[in-house]
Tab-separated table of N, CA and C and ligand atoms in Angstrom:
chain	number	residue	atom	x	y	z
A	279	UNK	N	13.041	28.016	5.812
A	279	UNK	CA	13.730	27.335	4.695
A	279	UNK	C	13.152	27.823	3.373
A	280	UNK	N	14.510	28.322	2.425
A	280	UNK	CA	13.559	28.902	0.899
A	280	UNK	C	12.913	27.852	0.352
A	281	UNK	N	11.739	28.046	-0.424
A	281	UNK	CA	11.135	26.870	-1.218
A	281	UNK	C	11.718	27.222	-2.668
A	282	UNK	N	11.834	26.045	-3.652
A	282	UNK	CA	12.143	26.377	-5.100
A	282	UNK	C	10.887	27.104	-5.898
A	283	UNK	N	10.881	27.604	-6.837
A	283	UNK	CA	9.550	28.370	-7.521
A	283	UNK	C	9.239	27.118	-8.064
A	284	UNK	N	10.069	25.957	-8.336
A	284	UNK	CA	8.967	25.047	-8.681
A	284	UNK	C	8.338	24.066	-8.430
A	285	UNK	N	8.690	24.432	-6.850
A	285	UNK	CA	7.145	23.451	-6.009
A	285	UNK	C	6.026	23.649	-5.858
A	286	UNK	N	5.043	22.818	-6.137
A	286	UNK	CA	3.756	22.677	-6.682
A	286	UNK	C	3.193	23.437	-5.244
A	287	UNK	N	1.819	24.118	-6.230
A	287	UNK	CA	1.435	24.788	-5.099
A	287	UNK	C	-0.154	23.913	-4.847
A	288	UNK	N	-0.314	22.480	-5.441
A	288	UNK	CA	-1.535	21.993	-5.156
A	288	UNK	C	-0.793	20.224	-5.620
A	289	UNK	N	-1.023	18.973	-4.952
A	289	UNK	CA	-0.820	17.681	-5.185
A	289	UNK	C	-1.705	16.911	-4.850
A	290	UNK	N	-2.102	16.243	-5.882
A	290	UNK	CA	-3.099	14.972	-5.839
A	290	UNK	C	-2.259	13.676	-5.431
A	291	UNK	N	-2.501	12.657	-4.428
A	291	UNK	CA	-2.307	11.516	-4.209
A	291	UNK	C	-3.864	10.912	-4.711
A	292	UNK	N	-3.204	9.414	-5.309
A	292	UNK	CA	-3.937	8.717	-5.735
A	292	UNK	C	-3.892	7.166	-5.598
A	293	UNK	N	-4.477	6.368	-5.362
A	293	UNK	CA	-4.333	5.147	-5.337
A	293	UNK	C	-5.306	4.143	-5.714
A	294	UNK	N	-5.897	3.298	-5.984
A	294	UNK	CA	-7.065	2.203	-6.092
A	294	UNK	C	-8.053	2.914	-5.763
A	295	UNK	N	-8.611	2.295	-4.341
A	295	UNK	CA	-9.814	2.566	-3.649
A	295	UNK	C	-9.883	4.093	-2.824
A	296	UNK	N	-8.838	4.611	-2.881
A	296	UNK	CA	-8.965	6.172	-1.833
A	296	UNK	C	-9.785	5.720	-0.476
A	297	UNK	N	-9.235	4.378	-0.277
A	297	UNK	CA	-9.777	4.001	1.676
A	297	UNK	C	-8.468	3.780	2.603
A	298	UNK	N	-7.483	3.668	1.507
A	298	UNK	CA	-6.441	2.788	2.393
A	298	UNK	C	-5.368	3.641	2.428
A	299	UNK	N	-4.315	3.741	1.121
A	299	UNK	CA	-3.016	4.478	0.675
A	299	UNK	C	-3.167	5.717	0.640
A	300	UNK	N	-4.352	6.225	-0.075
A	300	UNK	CA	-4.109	7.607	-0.644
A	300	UNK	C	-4.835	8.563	0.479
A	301	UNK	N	-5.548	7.987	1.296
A	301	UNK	CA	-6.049	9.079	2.220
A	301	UNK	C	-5.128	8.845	3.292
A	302	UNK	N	-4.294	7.998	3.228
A	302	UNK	CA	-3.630	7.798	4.445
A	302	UNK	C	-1.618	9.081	3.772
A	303	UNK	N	-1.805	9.001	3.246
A	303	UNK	CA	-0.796	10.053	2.560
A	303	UNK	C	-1.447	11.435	2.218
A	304	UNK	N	-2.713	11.412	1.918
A	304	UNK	CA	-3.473	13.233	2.362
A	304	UNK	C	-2.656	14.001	3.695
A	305	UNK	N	-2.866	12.784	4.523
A	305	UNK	CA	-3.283	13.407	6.200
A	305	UNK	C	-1.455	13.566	6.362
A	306	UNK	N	-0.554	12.635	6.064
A	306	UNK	CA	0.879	12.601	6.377
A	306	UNK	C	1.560	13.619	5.475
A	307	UNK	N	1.212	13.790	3.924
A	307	UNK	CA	1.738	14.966	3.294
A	307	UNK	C	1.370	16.209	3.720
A	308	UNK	N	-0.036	16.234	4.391
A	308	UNK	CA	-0.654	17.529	5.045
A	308	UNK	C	0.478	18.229	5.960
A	309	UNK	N	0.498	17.130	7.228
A	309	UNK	CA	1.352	17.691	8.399
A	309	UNK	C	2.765	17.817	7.990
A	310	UNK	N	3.223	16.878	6.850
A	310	UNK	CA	5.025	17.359	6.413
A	310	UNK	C	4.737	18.637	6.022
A	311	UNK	N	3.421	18.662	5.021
A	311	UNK	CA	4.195	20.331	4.340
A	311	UNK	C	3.723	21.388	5.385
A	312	UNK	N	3.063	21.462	6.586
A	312	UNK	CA	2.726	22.327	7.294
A	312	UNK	C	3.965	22.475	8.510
A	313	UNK	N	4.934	21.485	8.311
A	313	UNK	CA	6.040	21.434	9.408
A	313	UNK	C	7.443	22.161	8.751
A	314	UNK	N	7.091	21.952	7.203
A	314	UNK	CA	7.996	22.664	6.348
A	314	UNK	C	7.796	23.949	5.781
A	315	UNK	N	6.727	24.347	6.351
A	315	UNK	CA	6.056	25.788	6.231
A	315	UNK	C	5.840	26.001	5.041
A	316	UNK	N	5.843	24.567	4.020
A	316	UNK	CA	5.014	25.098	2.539
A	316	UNK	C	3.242	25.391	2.552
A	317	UNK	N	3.055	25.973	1.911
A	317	UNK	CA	0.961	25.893	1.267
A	317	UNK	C	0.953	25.486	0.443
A	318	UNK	N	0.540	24.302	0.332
A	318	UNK	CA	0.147	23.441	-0.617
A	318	UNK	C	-1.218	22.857	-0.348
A	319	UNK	N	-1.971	22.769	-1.183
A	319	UNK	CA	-3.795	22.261	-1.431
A	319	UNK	C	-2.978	20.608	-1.694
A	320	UNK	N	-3.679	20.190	-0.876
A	320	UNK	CA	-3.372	18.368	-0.317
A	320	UNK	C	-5.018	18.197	-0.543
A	321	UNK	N	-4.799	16.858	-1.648
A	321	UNK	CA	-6.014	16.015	-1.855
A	321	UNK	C	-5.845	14.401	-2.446
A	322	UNK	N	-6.897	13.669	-2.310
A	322	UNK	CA	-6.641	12.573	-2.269
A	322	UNK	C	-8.129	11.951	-3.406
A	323	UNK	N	-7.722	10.864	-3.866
A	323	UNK	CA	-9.069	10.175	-5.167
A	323	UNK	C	-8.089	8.777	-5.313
A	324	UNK	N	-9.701	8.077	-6.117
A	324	UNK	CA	-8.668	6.955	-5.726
A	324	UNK	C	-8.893	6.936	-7.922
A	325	UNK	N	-8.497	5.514	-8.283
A	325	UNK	CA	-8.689	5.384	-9.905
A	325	UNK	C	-10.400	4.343	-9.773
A	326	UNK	N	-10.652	3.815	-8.839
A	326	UNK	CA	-11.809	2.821	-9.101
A	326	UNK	C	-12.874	4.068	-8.447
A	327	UNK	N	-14.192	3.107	-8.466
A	327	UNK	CA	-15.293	4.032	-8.441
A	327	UNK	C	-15.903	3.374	-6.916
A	328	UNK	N	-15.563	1.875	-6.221
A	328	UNK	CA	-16.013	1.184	-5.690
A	328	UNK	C	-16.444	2.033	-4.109
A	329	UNK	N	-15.589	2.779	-3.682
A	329	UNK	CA	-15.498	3.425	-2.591
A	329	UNK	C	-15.747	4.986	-2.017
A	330	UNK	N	-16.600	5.035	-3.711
A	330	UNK	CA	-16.860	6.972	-3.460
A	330	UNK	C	-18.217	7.133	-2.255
A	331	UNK	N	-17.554	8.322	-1.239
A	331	UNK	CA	-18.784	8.696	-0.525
A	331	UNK	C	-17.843	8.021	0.865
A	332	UNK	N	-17.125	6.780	0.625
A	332	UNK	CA	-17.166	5.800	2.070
A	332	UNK	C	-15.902	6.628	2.748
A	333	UNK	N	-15.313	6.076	4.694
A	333	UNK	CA	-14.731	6.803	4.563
A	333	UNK	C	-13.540	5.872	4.688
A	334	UNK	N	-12.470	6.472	4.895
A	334	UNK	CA	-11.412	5.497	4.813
A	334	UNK	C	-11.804	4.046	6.285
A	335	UNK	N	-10.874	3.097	5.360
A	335	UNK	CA	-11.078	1.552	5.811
A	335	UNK	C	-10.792	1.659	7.263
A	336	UNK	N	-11.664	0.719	7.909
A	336	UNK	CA	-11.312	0.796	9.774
A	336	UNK	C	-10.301	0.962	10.154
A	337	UNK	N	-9.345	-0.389	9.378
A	337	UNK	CA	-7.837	-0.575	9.512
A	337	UNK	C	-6.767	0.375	9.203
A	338	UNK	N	-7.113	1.185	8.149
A	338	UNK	CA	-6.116	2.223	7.648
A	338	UNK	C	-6.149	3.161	8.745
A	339	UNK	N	-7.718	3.358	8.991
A	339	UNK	CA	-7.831	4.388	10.105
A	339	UNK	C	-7.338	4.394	11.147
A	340	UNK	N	-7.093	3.155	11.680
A	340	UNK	CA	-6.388	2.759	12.972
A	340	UNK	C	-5.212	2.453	13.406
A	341	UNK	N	-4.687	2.071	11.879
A	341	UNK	CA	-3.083	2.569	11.479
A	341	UNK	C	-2.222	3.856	11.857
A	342	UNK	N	-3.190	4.683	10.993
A	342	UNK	CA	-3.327	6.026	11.012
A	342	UNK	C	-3.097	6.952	12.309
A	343	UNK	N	-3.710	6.222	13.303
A	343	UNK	CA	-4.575	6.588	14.284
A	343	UNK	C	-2.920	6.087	15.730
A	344	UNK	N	-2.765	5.156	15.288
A	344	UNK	CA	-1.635	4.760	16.421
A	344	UNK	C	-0.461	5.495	15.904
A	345	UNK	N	-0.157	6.056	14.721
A	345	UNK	CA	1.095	6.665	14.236
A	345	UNK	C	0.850	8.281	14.089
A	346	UNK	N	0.056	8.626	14.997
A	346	UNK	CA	-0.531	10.238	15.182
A	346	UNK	C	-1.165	11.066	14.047
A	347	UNK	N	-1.667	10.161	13.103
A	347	UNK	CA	-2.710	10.483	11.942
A	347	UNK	C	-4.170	10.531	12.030
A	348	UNK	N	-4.586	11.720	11.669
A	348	UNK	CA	-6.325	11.465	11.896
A	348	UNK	C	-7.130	11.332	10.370
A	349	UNK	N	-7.427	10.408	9.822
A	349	UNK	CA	-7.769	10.262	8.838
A	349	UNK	C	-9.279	9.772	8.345
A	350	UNK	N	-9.796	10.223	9.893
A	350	UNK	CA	-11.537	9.447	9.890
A	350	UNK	C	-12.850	10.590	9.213
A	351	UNK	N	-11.877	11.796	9.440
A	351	UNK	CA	-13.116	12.383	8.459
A	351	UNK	C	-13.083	12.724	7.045
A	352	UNK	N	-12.104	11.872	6.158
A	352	UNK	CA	-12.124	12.105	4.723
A	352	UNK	C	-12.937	11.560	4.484
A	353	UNK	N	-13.146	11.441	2.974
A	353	UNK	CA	-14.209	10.476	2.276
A	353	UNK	C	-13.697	10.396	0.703
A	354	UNK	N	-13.884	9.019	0.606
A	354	UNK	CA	-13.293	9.044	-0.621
A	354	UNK	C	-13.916	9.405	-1.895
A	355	UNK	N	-13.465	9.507	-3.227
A	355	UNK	CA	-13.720	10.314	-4.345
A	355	UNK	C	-13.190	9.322	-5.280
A	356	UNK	N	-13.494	9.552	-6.962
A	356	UNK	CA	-12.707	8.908	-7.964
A	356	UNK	C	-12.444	10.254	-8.536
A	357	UNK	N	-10.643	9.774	-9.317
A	357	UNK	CA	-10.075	10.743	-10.007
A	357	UNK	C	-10.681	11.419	-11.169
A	358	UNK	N	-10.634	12.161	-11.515
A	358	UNK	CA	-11.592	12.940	-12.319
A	358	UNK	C	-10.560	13.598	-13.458
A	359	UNK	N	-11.126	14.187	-14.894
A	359	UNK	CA	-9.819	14.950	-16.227
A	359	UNK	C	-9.607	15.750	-15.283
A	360	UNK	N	-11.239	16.519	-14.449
A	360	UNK	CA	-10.341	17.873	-14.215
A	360	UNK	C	-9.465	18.311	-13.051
A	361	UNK	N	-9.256	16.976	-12.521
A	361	UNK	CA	-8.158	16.706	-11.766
A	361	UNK	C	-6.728	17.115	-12.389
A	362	UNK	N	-6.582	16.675	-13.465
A	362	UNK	CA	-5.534	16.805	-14.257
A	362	UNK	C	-5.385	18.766	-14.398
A	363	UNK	N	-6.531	19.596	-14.038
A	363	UNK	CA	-6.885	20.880	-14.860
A	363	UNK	C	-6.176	21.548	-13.115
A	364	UNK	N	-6.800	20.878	-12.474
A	364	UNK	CA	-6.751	21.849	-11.162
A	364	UNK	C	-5.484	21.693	-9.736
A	365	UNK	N	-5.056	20.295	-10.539
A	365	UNK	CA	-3.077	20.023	-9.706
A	365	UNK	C	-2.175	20.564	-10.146
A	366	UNK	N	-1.277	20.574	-9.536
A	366	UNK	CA	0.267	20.793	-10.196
A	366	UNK	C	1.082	19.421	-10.304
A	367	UNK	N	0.649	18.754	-9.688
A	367	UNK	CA	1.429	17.365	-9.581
A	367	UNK	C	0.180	16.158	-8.974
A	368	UNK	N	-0.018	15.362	-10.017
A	368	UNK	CA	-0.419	13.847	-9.324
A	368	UNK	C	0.129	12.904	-8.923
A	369	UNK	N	0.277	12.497	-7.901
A	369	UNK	CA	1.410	10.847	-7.639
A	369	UNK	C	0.810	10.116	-7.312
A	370	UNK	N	1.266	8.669	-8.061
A	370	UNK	CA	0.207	7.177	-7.937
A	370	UNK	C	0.816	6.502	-7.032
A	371	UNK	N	-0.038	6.086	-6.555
A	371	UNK	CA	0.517	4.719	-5.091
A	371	UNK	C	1.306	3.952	-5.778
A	372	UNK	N	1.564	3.160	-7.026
A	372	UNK	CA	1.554	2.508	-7.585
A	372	UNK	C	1.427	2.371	-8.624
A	373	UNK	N	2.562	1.189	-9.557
A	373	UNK	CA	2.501	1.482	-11.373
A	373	UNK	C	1.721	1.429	-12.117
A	374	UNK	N	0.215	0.372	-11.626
A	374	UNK	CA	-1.061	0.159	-12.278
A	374	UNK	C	-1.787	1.590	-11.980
A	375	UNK	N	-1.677	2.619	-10.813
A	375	UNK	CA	-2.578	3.605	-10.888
A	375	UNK	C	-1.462	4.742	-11.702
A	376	UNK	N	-0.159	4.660	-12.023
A	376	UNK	CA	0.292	5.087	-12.632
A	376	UNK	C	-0.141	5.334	-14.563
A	377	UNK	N	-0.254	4.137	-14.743
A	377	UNK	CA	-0.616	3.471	-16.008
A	377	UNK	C	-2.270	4.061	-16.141
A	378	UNK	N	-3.366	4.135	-15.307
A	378	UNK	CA	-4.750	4.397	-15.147
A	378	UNK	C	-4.517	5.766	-15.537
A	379	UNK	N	-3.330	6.455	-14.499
A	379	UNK	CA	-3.847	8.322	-14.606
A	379	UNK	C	-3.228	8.388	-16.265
A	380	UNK	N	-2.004	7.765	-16.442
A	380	UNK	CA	-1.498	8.382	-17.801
A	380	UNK	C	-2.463	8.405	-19.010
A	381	UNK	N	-3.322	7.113	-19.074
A	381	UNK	CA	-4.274	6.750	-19.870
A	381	UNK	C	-5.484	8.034	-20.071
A	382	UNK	N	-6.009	8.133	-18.300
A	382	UNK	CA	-7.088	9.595	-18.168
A	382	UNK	C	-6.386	11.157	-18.826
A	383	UNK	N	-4.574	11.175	-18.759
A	383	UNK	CA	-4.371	12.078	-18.895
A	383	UNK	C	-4.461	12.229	-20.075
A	384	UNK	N	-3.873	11.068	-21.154
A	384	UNK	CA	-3.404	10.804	-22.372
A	384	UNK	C	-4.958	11.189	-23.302
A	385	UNK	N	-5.680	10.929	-22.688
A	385	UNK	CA	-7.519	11.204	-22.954
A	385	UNK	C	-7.992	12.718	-23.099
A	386	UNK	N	-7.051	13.778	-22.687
A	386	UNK	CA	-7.435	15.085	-22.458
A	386	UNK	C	-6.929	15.835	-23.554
A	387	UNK	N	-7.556	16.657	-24.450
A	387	UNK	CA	-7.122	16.992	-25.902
A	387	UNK	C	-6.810	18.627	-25.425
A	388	UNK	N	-5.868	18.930	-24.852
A	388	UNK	CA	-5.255	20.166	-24.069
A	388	UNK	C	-3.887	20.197	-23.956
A	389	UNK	N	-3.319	21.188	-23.906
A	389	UNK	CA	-1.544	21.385	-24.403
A	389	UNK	C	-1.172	20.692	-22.534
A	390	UNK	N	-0.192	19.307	-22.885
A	390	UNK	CA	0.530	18.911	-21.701
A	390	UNK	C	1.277	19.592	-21.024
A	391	UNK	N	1.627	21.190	-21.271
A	391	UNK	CA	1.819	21.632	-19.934
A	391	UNK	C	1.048	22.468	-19.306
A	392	UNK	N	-0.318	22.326	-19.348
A	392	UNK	CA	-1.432	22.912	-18.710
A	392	UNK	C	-1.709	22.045	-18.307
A	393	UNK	N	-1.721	20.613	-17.936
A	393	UNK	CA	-1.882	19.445	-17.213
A	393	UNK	C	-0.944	19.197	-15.938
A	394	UNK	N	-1.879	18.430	-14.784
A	394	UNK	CA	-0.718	18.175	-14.096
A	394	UNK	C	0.337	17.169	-14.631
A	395	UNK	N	1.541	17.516	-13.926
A	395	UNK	CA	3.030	16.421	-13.863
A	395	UNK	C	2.084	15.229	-12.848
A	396	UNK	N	2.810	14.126	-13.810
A	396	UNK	CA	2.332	12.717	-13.646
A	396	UNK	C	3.742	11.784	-12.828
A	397	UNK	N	3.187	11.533	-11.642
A	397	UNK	CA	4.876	10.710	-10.845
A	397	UNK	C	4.570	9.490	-9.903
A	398	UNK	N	5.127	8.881	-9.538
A	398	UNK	CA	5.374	7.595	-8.920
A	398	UNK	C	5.343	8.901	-7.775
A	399	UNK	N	4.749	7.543	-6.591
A	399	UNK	CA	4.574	8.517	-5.090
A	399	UNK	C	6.122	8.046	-4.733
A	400	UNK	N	6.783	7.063	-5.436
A	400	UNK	CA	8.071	7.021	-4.362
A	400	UNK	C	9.446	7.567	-4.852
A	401	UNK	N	9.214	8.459	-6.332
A	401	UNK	CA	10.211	8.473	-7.250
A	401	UNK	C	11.225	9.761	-6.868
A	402	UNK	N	11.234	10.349	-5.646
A	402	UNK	CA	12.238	11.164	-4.866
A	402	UNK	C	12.702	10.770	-4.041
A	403	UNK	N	12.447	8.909	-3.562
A	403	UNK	CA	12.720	8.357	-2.304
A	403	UNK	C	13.652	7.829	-2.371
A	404	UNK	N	14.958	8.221	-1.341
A	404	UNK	CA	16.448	7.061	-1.691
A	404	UNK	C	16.373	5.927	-1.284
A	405	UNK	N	15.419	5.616	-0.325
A	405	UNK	CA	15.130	4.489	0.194
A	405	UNK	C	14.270	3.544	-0.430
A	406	UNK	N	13.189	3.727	-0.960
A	406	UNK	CA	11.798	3.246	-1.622
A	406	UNK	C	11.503	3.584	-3.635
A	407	UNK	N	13.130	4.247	-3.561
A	407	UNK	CA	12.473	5.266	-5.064
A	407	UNK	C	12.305	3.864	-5.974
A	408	UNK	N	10.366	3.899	-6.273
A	408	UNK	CA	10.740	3.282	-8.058
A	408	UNK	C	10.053	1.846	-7.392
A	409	UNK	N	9.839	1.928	-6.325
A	409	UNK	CA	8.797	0.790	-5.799
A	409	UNK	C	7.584	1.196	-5.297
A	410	UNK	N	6.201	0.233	-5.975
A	410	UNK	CA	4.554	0.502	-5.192
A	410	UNK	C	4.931	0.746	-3.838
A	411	UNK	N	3.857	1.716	-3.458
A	411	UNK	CA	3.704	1.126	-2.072
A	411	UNK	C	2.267	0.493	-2.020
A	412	UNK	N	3.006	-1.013	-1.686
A	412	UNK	CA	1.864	-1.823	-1.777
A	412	UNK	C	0.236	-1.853	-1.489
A	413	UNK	N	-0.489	-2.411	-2.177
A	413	UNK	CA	-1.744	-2.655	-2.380
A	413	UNK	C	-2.224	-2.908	-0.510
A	414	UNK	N	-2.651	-2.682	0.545
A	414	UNK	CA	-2.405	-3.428	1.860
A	414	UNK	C	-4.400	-4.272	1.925
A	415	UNK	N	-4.779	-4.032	1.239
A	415	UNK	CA	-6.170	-4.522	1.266
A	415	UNK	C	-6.787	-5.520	1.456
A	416	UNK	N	-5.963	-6.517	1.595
A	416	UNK	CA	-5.909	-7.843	1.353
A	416	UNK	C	-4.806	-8.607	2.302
A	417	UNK	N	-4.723	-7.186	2.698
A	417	UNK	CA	-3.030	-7.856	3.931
A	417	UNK	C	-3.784	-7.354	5.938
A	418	UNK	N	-2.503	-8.395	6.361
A	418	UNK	CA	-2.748	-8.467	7.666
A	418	UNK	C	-2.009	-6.919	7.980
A	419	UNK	N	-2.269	-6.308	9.725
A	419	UNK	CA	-1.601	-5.263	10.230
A	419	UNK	C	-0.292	-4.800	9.703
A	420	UNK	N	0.742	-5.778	9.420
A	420	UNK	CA	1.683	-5.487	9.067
A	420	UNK	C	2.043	-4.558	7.582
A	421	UNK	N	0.709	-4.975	6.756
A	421	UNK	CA	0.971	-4.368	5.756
A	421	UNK	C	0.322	-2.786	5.976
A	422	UNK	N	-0.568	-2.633	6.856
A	422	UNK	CA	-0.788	-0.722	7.230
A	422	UNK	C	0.619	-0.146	7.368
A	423	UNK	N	0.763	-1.302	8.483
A	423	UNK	CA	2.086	-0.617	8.861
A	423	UNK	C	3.222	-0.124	7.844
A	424	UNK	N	3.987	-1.097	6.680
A	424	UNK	CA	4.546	-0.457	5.994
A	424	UNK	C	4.012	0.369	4.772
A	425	UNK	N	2.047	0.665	4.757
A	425	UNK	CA	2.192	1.392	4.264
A	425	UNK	C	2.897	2.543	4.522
A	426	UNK	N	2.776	3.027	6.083
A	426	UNK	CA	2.711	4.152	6.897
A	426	UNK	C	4.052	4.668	6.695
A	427	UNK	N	4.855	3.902	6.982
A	427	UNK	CA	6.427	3.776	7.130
A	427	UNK	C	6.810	4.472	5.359
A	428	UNK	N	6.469	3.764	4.186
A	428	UNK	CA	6.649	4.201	2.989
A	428	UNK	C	6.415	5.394	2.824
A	429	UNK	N	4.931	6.020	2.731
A	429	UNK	CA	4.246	6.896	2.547
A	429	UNK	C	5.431	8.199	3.240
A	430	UNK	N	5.788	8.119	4.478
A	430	UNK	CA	6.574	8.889	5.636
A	430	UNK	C	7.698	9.426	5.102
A	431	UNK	N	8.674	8.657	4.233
A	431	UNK	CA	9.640	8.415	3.529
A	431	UNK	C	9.534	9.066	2.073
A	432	UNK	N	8.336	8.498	1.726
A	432	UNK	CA	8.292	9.524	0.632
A	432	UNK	C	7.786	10.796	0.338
A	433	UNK	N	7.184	10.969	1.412
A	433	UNK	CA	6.523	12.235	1.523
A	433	UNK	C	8.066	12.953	2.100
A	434	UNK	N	8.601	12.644	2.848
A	434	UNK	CA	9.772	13.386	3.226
A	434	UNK	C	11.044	13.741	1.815
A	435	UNK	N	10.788	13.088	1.418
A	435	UNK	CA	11.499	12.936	0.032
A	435	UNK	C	11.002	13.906	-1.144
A	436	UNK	N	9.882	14.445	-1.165
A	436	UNK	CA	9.168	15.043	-2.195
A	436	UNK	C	9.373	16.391	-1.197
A	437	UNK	N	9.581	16.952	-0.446
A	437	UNK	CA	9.541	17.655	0.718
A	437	UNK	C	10.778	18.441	0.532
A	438	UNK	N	11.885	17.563	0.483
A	438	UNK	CA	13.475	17.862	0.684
A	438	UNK	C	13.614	18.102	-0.603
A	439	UNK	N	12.902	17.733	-1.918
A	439	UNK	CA	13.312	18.010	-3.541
A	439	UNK	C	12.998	19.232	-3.644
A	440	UNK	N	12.126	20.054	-2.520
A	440	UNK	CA	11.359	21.022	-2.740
A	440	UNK	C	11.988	22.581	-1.936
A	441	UNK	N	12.999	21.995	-1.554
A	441	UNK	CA	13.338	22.707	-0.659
A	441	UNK	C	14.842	23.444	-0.900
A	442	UNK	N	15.564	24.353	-0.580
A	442	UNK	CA	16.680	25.122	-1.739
A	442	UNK	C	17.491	24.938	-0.387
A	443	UNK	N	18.844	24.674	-0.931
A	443	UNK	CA	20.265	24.820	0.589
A	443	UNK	C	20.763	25.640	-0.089
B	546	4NP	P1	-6.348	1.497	-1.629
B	546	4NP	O1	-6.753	-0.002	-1.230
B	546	4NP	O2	-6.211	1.508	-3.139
B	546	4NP	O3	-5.070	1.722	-0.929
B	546	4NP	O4	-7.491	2.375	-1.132
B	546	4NP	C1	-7.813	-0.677	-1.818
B	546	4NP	C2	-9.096	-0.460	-1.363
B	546	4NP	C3	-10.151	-1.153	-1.934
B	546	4NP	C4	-9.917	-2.058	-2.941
B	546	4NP	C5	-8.635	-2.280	-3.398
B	546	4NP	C6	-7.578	-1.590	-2.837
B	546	4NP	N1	-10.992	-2.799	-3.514
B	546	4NP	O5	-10.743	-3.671	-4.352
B	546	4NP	O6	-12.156	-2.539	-3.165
């Protein structure tokens, strides 16, 4: 399948803590773009500092883990400017980590199109476009679960924008 020249050849996912959402969309954007025969540098950070070093949450992992994801040997990180220097595209779990990166980006005294493109993780999704995928940290099984389900959807969605008929 042709790719467009202007799919990113590196994407940051991002979310809160980088234990739950965003490493759990590393490992699922990994295997879409390797099934779609793109190369793309897949990485994951979260916006807080609480969880650098740890690795992703038991539960995410085990989420992960029943829906054919292996996500136990990341470790999480906080987003960094030169994050902004070394993506082509960042996407936030969510409108508050949306609002966090624009702020870090808005902070960088460098011409905005030498920065990465700043996007909602669900804003190519016909199903999900333009909604969080929720916070699950604080939630029972069910909420891994639709992280998993979201994430799937939108990663398939950013996938198919990328792709030429
Ligand atoms: P994540 O979930 O942003 O999907 O990794 C969270 C993980 C940790 C916290 C909040 C959300 N926390 O407050 O420590």
């Amino acid at each position: 399948m042709p790719i467009k020249a202007s799919a990113p050849s590196s994407v940051l996912l991002v979310c809160l803590g980088n234990i739950c959402r965003s490493p759990t969309a590393e490992e699922i954007f990994r295997q879409q773009a390797a099934i779609a025969g793109l190369d793309i540098k897949i990485d994951s950070a979260g916006t807080g500092d609480w969880h650098i070093g740890h690795a992703p949450d038991t539960r995410a992992q085990r989420h992960a883990k029943l829906n054919g994801y292996n996500i136990s040997k990341l470790v999480a990180r906080q987003v960094t400017a030169d994050d902004f220097r070394n993506f082509d595209l960042i996407l936030a779990m969510d409108t508050q980590n949306l609002t966090d990166l624009q702020a870090i980006k808005d902070g960088i005294d460098e011409p905005e199109e030498t920065l990465a493109k700043l996007a909602l993780f669900s804003e190519e999704d016909p199903t999900y476009g333009g909604d969080d995928v929720p916070d699950p940290y604080q939630g029972e099984s069910e909420a891994f679960e639709d992280v998993i389900e979201r994430i799937e959807s939108s990663t398939q969605a950013w996938i198919e924008s990328w792709k030429t008929n």
